[in-house]
Coordinates of C-alpha atoms and ligand atoms in Angstrom, one line a residue:
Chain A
X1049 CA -49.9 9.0 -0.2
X1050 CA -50.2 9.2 3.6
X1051 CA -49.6 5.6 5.3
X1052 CA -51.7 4.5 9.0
X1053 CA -48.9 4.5 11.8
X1054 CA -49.4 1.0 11.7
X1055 CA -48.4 0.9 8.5
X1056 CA -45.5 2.0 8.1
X1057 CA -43.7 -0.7 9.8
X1058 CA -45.0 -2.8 7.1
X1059 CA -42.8 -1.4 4.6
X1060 CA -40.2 -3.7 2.2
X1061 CA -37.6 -1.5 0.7
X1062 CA -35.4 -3.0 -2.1
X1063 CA -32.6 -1.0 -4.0
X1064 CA -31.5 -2.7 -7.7
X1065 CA -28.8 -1.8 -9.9
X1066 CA -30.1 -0.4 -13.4
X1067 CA -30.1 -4.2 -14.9
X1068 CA -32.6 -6.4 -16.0
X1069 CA -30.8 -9.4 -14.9
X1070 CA -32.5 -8.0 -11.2
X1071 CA -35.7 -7.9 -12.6
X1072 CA -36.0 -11.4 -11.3
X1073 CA -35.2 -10.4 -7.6
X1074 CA -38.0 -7.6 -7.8
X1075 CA -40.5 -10.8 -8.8
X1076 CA -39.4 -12.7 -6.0
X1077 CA -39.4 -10.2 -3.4
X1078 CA -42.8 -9.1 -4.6
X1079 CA -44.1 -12.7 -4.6
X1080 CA -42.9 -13.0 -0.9
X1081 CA -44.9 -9.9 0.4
X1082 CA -47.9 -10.8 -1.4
X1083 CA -48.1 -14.2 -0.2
X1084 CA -47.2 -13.2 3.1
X1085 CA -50.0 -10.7 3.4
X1086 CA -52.5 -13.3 1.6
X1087 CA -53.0 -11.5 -1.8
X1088 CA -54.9 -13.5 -4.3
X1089 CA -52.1 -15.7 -6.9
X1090 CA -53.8 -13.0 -9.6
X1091 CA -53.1 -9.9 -7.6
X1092 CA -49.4 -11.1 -7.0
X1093 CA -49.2 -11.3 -10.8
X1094 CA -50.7 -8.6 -11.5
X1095 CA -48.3 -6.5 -9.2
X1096 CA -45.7 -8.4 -10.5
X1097 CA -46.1 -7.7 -14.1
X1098 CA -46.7 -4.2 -13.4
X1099 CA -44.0 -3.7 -11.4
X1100 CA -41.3 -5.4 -14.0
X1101 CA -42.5 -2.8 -16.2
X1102 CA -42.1 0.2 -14.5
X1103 CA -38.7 -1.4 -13.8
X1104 CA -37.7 -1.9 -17.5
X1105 CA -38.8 1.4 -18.4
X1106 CA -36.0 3.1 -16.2
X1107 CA -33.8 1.2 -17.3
X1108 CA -34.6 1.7 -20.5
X1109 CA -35.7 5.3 -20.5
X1110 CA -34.7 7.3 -17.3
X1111 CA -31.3 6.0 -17.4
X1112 CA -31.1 5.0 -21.4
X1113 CA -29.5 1.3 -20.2
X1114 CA -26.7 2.5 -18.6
X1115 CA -26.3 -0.6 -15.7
X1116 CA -24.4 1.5 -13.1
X1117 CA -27.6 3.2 -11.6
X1118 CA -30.0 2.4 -8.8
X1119 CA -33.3 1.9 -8.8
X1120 CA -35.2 2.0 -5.2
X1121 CA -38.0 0.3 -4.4
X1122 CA -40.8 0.5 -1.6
X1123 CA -43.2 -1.8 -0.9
X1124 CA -46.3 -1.0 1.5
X1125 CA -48.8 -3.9 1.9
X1126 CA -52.1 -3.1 3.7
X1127 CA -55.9 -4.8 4.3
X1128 CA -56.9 -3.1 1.4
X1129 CA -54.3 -2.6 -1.2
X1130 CA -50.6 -3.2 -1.9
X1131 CA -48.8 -0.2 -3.2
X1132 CA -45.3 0.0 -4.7
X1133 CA -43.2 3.1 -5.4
X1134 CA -40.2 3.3 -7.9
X1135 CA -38.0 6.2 -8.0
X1136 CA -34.7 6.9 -10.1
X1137 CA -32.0 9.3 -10.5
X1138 CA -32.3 9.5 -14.4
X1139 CA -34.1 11.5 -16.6
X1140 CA -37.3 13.4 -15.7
X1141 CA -39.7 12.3 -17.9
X1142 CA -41.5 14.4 -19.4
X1143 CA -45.3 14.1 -19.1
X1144 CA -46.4 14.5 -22.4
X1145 CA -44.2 11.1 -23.5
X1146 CA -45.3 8.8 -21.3
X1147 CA -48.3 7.7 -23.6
X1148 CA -49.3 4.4 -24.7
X1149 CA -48.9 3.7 -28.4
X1150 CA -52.1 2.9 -30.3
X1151 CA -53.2 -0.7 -29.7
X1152 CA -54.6 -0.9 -33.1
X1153 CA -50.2 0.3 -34.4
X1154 CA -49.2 -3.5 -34.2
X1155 CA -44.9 -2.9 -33.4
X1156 CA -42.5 -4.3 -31.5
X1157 CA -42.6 -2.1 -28.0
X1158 CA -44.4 0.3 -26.5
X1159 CA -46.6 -2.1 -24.4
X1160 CA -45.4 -1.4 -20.8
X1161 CA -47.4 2.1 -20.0
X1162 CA -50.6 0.6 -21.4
X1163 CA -50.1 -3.2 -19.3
X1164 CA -49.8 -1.1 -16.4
X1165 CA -52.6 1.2 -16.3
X1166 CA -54.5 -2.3 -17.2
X1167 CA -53.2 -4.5 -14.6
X1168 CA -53.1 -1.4 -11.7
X1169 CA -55.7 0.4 -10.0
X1170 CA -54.0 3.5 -10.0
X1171 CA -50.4 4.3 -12.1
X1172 CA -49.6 7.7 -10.8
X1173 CA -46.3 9.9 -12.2
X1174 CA -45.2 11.9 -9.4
X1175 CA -44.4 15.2 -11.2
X1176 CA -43.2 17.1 -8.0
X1177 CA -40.5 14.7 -7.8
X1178 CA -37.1 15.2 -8.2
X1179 CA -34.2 14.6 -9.3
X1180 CA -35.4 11.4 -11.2
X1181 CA -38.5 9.7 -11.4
X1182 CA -41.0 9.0 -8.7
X1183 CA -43.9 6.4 -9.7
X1184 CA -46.8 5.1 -7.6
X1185 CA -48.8 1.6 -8.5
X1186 CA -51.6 0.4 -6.8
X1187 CA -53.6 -2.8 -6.7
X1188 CA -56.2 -2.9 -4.6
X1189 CA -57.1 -6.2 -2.9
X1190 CA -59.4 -7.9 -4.3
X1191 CA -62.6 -8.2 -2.7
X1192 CA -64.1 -11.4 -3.2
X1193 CA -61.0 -14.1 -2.5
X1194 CA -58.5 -12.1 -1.0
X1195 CA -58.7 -12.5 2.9
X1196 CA -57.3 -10.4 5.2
X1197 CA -54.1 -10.0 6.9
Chain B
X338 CA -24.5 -16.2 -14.6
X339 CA -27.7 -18.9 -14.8
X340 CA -29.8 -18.0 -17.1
X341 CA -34.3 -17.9 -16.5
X342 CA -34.9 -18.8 -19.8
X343 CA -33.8 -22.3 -21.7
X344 CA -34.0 -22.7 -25.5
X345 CA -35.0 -25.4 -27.5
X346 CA -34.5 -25.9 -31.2
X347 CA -35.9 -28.5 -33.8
X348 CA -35.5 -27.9 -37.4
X349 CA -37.0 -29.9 -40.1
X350 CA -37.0 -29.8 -43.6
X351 CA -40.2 -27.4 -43.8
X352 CA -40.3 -26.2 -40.6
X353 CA -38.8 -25.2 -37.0
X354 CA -40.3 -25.2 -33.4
X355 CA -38.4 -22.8 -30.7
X356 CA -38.7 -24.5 -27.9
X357 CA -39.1 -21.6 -24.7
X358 CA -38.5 -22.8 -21.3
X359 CA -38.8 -20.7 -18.2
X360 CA -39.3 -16.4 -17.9
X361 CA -38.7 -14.4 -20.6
X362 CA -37.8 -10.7 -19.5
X363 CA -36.0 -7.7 -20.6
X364 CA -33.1 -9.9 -19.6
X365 CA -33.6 -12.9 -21.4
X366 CA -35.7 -11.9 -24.6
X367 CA -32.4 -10.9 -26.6
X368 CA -31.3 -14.2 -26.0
X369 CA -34.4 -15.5 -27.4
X370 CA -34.2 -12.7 -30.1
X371 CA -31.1 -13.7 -30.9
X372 CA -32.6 -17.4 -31.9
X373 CA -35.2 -15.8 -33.9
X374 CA -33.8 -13.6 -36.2
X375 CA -31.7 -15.5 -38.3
X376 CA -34.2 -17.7 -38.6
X377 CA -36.6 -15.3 -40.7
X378 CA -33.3 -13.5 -42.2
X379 CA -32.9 -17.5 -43.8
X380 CA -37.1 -17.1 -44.7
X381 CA -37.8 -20.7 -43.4
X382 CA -41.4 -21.4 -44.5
X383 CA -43.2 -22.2 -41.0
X384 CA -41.9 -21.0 -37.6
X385 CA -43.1 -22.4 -34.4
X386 CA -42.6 -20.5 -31.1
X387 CA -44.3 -23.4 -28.0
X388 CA -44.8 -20.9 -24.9
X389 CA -46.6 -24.2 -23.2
X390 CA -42.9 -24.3 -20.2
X391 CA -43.2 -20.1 -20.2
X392 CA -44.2 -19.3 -16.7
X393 CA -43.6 -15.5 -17.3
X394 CA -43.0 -13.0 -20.0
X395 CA -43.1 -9.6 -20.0
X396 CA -43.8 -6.8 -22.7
X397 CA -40.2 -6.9 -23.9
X398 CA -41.0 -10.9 -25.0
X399 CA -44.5 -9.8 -26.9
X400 CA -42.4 -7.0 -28.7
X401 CA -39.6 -9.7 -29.8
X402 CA -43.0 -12.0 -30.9
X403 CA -44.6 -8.8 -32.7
X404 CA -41.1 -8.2 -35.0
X405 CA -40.8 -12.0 -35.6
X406 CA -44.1 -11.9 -37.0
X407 CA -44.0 -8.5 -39.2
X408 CA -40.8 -9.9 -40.3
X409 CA -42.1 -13.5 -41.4
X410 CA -45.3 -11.7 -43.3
X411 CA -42.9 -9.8 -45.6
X412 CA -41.6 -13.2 -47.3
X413 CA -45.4 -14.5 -46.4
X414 CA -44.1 -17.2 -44.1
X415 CA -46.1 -18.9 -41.2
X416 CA -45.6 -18.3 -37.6
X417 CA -47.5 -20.0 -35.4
X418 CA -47.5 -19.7 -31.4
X419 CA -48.6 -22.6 -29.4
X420 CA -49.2 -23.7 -25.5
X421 CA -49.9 -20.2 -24.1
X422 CA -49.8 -20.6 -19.8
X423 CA -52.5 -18.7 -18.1
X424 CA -49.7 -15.7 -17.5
X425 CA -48.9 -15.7 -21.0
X426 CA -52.2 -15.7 -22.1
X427 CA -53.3 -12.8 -19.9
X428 CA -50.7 -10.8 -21.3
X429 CA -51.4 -11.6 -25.0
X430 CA -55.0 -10.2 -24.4
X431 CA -54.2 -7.1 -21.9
X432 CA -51.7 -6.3 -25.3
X433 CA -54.8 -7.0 -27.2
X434 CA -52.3 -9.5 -29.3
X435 CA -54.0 -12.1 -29.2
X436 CA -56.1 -11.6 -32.8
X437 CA -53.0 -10.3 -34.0
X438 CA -51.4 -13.8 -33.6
X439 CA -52.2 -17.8 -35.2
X440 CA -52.0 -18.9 -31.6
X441 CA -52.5 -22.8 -31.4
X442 CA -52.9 -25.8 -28.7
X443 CA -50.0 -27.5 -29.1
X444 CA -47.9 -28.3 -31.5
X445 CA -48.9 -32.0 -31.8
X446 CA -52.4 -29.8 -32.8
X447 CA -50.7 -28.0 -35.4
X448 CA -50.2 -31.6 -36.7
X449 CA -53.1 -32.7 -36.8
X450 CA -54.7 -29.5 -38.7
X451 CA -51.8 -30.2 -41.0
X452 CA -50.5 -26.9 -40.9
X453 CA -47.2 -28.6 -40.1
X454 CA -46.4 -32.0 -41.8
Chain C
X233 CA -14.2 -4.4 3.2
X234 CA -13.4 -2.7 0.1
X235 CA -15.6 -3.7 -3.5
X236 CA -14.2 -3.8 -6.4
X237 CA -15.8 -0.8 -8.8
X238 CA -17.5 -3.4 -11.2
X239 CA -19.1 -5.0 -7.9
X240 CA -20.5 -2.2 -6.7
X241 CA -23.4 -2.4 -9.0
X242 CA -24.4 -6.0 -8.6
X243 CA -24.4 -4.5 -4.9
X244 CA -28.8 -5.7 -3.9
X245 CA -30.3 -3.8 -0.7
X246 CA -33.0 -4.5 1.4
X247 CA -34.4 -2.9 4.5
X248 CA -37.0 -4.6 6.1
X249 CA -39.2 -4.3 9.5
X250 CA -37.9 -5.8 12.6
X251 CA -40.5 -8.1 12.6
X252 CA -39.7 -12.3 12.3
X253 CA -42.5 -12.3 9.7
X254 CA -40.4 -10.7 7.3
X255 CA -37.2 -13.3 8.1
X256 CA -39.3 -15.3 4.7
X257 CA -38.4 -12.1 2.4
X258 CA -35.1 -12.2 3.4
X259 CA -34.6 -15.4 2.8
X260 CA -36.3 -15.1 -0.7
X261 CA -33.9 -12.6 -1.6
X262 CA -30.8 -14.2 -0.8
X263 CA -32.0 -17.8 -2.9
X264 CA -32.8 -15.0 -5.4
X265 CA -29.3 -13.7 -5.5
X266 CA -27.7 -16.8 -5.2
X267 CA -29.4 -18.6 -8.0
X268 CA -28.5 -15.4 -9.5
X269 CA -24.6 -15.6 -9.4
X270 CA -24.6 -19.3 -9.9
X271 CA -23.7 -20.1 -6.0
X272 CA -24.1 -24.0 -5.1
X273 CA -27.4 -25.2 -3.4
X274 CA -25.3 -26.1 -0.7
X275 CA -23.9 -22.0 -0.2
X276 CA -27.2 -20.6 -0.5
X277 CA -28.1 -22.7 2.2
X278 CA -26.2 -21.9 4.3
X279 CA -26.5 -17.8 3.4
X280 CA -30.1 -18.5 3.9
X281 CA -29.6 -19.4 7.2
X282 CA -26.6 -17.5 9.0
X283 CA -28.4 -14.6 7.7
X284 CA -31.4 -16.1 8.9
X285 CA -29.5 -16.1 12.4
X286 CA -28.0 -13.0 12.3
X287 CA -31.5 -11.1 11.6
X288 CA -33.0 -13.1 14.2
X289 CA -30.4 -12.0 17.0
X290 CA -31.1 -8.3 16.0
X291 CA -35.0 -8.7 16.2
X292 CA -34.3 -10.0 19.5
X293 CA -31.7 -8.7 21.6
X294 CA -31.0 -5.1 19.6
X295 CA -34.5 -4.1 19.2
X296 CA -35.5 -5.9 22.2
X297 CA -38.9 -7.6 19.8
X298 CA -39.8 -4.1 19.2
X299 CA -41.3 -4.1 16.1
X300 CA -41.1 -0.5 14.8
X301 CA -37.8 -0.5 13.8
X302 CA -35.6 -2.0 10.3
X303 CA -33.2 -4.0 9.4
X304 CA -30.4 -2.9 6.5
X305 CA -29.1 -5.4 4.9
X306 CA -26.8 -5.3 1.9
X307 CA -25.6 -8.0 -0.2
X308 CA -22.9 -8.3 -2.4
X309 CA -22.1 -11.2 -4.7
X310 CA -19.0 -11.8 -6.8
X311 CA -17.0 -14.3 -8.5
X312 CA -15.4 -15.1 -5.3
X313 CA -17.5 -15.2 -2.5
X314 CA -20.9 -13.5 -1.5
X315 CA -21.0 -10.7 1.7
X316 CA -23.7 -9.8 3.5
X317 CA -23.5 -6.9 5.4
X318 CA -26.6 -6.3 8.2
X319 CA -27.1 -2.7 9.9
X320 CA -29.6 -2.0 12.7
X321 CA -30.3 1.5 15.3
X322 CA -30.3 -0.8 18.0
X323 CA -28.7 -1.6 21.3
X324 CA -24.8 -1.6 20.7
X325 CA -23.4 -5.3 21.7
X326 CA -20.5 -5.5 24.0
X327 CA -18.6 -7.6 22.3
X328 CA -17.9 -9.7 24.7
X329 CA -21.4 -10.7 25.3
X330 CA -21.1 -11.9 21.6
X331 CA -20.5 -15.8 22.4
X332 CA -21.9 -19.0 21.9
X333 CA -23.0 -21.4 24.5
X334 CA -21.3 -24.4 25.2
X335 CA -22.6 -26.8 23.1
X336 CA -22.5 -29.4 26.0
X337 CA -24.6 -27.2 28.1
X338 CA -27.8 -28.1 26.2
X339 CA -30.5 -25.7 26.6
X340 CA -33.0 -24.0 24.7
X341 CA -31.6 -21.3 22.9
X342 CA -27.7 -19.7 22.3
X343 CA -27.1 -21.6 19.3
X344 CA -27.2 -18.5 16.8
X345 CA -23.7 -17.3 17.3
X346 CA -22.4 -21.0 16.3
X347 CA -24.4 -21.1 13.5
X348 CA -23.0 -18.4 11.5
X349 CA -19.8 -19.2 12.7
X350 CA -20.2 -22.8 11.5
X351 CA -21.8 -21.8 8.2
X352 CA -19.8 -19.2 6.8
X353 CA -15.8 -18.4 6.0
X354 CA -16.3 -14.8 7.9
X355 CA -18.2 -13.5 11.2
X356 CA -17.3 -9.8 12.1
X357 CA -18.5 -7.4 14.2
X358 CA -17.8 -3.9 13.1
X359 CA -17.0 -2.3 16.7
X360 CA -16.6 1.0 14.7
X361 CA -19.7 0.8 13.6
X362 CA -22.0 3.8 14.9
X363 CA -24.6 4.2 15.9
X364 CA -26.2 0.1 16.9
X365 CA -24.7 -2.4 15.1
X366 CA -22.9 -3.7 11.7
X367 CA -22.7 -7.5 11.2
X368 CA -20.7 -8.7 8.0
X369 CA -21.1 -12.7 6.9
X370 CA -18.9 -13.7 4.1
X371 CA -19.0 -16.8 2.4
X372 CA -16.4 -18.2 -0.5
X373 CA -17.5 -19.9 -3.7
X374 CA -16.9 -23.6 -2.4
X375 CA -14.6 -23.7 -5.9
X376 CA -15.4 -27.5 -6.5
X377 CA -18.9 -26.8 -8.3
X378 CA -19.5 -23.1 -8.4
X379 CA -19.4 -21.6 -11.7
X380 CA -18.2 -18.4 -12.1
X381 CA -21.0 -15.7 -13.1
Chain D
X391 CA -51.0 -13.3 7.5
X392 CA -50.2 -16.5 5.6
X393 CA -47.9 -18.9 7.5
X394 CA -45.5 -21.0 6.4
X395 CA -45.8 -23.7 9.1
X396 CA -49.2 -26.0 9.0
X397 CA -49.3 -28.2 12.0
X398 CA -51.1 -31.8 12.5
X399 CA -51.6 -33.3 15.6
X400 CA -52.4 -37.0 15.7
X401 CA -53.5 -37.9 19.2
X402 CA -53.6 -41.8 20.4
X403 CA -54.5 -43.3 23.6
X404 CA -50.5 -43.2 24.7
X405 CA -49.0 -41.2 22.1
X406 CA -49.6 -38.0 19.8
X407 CA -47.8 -37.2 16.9
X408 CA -47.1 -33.3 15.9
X409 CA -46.6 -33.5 11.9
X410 CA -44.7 -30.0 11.0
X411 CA -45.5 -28.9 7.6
X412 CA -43.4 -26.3 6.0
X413 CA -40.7 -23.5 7.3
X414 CA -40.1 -23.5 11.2
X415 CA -38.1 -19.9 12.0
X416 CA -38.5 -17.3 14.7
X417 CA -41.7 -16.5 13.5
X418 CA -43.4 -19.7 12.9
X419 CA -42.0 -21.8 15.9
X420 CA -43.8 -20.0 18.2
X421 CA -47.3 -22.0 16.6
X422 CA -45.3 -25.3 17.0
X423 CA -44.1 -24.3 20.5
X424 CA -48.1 -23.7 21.5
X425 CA -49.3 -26.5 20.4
X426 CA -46.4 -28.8 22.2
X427 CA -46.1 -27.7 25.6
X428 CA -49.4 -28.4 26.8
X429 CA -49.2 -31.9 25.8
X430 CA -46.2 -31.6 27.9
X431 CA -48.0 -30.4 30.7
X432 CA -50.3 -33.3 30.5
X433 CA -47.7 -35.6 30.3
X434 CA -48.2 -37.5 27.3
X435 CA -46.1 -40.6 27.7
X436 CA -44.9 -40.6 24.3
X437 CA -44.7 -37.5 21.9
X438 CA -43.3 -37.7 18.3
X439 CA -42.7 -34.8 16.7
X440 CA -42.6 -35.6 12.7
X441 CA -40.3 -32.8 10.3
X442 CA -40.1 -35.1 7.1
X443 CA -41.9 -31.8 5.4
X444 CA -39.7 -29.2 7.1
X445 CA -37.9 -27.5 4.2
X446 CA -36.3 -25.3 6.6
X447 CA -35.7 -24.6 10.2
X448 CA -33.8 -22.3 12.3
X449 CA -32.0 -22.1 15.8
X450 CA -35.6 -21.0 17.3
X451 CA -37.0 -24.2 15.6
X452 CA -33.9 -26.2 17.7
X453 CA -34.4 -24.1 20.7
X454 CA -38.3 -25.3 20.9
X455 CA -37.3 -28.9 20.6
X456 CA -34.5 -28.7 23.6
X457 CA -37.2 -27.2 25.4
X458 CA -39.4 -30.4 25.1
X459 CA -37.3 -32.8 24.9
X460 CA -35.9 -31.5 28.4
X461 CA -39.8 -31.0 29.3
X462 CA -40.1 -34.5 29.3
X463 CA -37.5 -36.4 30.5
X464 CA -38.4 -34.2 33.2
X465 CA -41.5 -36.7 33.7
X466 CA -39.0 -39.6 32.0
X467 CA -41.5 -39.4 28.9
X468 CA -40.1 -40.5 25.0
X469 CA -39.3 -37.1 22.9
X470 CA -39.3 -39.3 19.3
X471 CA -38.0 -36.9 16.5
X472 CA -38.8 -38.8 13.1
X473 CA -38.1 -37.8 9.4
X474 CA -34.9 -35.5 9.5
X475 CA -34.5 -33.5 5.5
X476 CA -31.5 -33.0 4.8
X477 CA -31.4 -29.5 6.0
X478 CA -33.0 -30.1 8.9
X479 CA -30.3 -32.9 9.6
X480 CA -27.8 -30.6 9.1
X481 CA -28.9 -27.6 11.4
X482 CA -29.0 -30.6 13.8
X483 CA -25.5 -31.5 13.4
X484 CA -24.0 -28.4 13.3
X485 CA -25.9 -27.8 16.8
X486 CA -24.3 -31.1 17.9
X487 CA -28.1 -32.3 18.9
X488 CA -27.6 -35.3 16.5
X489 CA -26.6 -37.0 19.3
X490 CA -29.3 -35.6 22.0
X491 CA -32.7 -36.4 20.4
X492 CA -33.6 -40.0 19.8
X493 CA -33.9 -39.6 16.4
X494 CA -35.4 -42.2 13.7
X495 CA -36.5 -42.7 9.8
X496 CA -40.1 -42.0 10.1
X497 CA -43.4 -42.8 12.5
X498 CA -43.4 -46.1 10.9
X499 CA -39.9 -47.0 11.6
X500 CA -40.9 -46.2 14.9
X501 CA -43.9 -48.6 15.2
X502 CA -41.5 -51.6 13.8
X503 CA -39.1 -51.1 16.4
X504 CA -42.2 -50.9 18.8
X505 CA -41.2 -48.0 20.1
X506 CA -45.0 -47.1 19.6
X507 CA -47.7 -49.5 19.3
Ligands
ADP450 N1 -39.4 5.7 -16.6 C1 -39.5 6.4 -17.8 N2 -38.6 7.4 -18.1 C2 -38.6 8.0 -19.2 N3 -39.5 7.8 -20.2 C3 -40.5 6.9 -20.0 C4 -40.5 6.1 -18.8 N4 -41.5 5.3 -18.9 C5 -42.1 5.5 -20.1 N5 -41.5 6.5 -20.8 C6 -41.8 7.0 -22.1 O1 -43.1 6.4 -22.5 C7 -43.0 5.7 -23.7 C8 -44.0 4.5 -23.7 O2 -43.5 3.5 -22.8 P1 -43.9 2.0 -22.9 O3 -45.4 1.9 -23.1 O4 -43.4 1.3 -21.7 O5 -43.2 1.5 -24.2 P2 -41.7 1.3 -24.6 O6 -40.9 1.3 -23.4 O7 -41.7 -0.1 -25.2 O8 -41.4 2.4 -25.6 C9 -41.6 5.3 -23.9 O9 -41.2 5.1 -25.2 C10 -40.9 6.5 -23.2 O10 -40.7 7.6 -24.2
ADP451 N1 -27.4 -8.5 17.3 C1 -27.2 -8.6 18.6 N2 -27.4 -7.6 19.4 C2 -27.2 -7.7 20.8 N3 -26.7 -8.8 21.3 C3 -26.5 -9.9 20.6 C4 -26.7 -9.8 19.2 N4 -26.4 -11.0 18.7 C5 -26.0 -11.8 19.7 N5 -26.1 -11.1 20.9 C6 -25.7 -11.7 22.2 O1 -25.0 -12.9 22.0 C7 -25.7 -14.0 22.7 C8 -25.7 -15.3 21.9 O2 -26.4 -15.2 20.8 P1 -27.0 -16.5 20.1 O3 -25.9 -17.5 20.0 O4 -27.7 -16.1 18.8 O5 -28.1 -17.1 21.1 P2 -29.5 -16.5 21.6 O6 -29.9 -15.4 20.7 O7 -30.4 -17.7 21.5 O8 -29.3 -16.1 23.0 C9 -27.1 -13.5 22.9 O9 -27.8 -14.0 24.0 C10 -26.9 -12.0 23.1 O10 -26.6 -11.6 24.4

């Protein structure tokens, strides 16, 4: 994902330890660049959903709810899109599990993968990544309501 | 440690409404879990979950909805969800959750469709 | 400043752009974190703002208002108090430039020193620090209303 | 780039009134500092600068206000600040300025007292 020059000064970084009780600090920081770069309310929630997602999975997945790992966070805003990338130092996933179950298999779980790829633009798994995890959302601004920054 | 999620309880003779109040997220679902189960382990007739003070919830707060349900059909009770938000609702259709569901107005409409007394 | 090894993970990082626009995310964060750990309004306030302060003072004197560099800054709640540390690649301060005005001598300006100083328990300057500067603002749990987290 | 600081002016045949809406820090004071100086320049007799909707403001915030309060005593014109939240009243007392700016309730206070018409 190559950023402008211009860009890359735009960048938010946030670290969190493996907990969901941080989950909330990810929403607000998220909330705070979005507003700040005039996303729509809808794309801010959108990110934000998305985002706490991708979160819990680590922590519940890559590193199986174990609280005394990091999660990093960057956050690059632009005129046309916001993008966020999560990486991890758990376990690699591997490709072939990260599937959404069948909508139609009504079961507690195994909802995240599936409101991701409906709330995000693009939900990319970085497979040259490693060690860990390296996952890319996103949300492009949208066009009608969003103004620029 | 303050908590992003408040819980409300008001059991009747027939029936109970949990009460939620704030975010539910992988953080504060098992709290709300935690409400939840015993509830259906003590097979109360009608359960009523309001969602109308839920500003956020996450997949981890549909999934402790989905077993609450599955576990209330087994001794054919009825759960009933009422006052979804905007956020809420958007999430129940992205999950496509929202046939799977008896989702209601309010409570007070419950009422007045006497499905609760 | 040593952390205790079951603090280390409730350790929250941030790097942001040396930009005054991004002072908001900052601040975001830290009401985050404090709501968090159950800090007073009153503590959170003043965090908000000594930090606030201290971030400003880097924008303007170690990166001289260039915008294309970051700001570090780690935060570290507990039961007893809540640190901040800030890091920048800037222009090293001599400390004895470090000083407020005289509050007499009213003028526009030179009141940032003060405020941290008035705000929280702890204001130091990590000489050792290398290479720009490492700022760490500590603040106790005023132990009237607090509750523990 | 949405900014936290909105900014009214009121103007009247001898005074204007600068109503600051929102958070005044090192990146929003600029805007207020813009919009304050030229009516400076022209050397309004009376200027009242309003913060009863400041949530927040900084040492930059301060620093704009010592520069028009001195500004205009320079031309011996009023500098009325009206409306002080508490947070704003305390960045002010911990600068010591309590005691600098003539400071009062709110606009209308200051049209009671006659201190505008
Ligand atoms: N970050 C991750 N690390 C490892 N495995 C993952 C990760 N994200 C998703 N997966 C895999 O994809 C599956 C589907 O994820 P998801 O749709 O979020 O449902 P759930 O997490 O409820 O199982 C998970 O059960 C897991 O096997
Ligand atoms: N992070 C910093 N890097 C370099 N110099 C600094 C830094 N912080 C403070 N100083 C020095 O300390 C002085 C006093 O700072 P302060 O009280 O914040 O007032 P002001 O920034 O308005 O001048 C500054 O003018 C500057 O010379």
């Amino acid at each position: 994902m190559p950023e402008k020059t211009d860009e890359k000064y735009r960048n938010v970084s946030l670290r969190i330890p493996s907990n969901a009780r941080y989950l909330k600090i990810v929403r607000s920081v998220l909330e705070a660049v979005g507003r700040m770069f005039d996303f729509q309310e809808h794309t801010i929630q959108a990110v934000l959903l998305a985002t706490n997602e991708a979160c819990a999975n680590i922590i519940n997945h890559a590193y199986k709810d174990e609280p005394n790992h990091f999660i990093y966070l960057d956050i690059y805003p632009s005129s046309e899109r916001i993008q966020i990338e999560l990486r991890d130092n758990g376990i690699k996933v591997a490709p072939e599990k990260i599937k959404p179950r069948e909508l139609g298999d009504v079961r507690p779980g195994g909802l995240g993968i599936h409101l991701m790829r409906s709330l995000m633009d693009e939900v990319i798994f970085d497979q040259n990544y490693k060690p860990g995890n390296k996952l890319i959302l996103i949300k492009k601004r949208s066009e009608k309501n969003d103004k620029h920054s | 440690m303050t908590s992003t999620l408040e819980i409300e309880i008001n059991r009747n003779q027939n029936y109970v409404v949990i009460s939620l109040c704030g975010e539910v997220d992988l953080y504060s679902s098992p709290k709300f879990r935690k409400q939840l189960i015993p509830l259906t382990q003590a097979k109360l007739p009608t359960i009523v979950i309001d969602l109308s003070k839920v500003s956020y919830m996450d997949s981890s707060g549909v999934a402790t909805l989905v077993e609450g349900l599955q576990l209330i059909e087994k001794y054919k009770g009825n759960f009933y969800i009422t006052g979804l938000t905007p956020m809420v609702r958007e999430v129940f259709e992205l999950s496509r959750l929202d046939s799977v569901f008896s989702i209601h107005e309010s409570v007070e409409q419950l009422q007045r469709n006497q499905l609760i007394p």
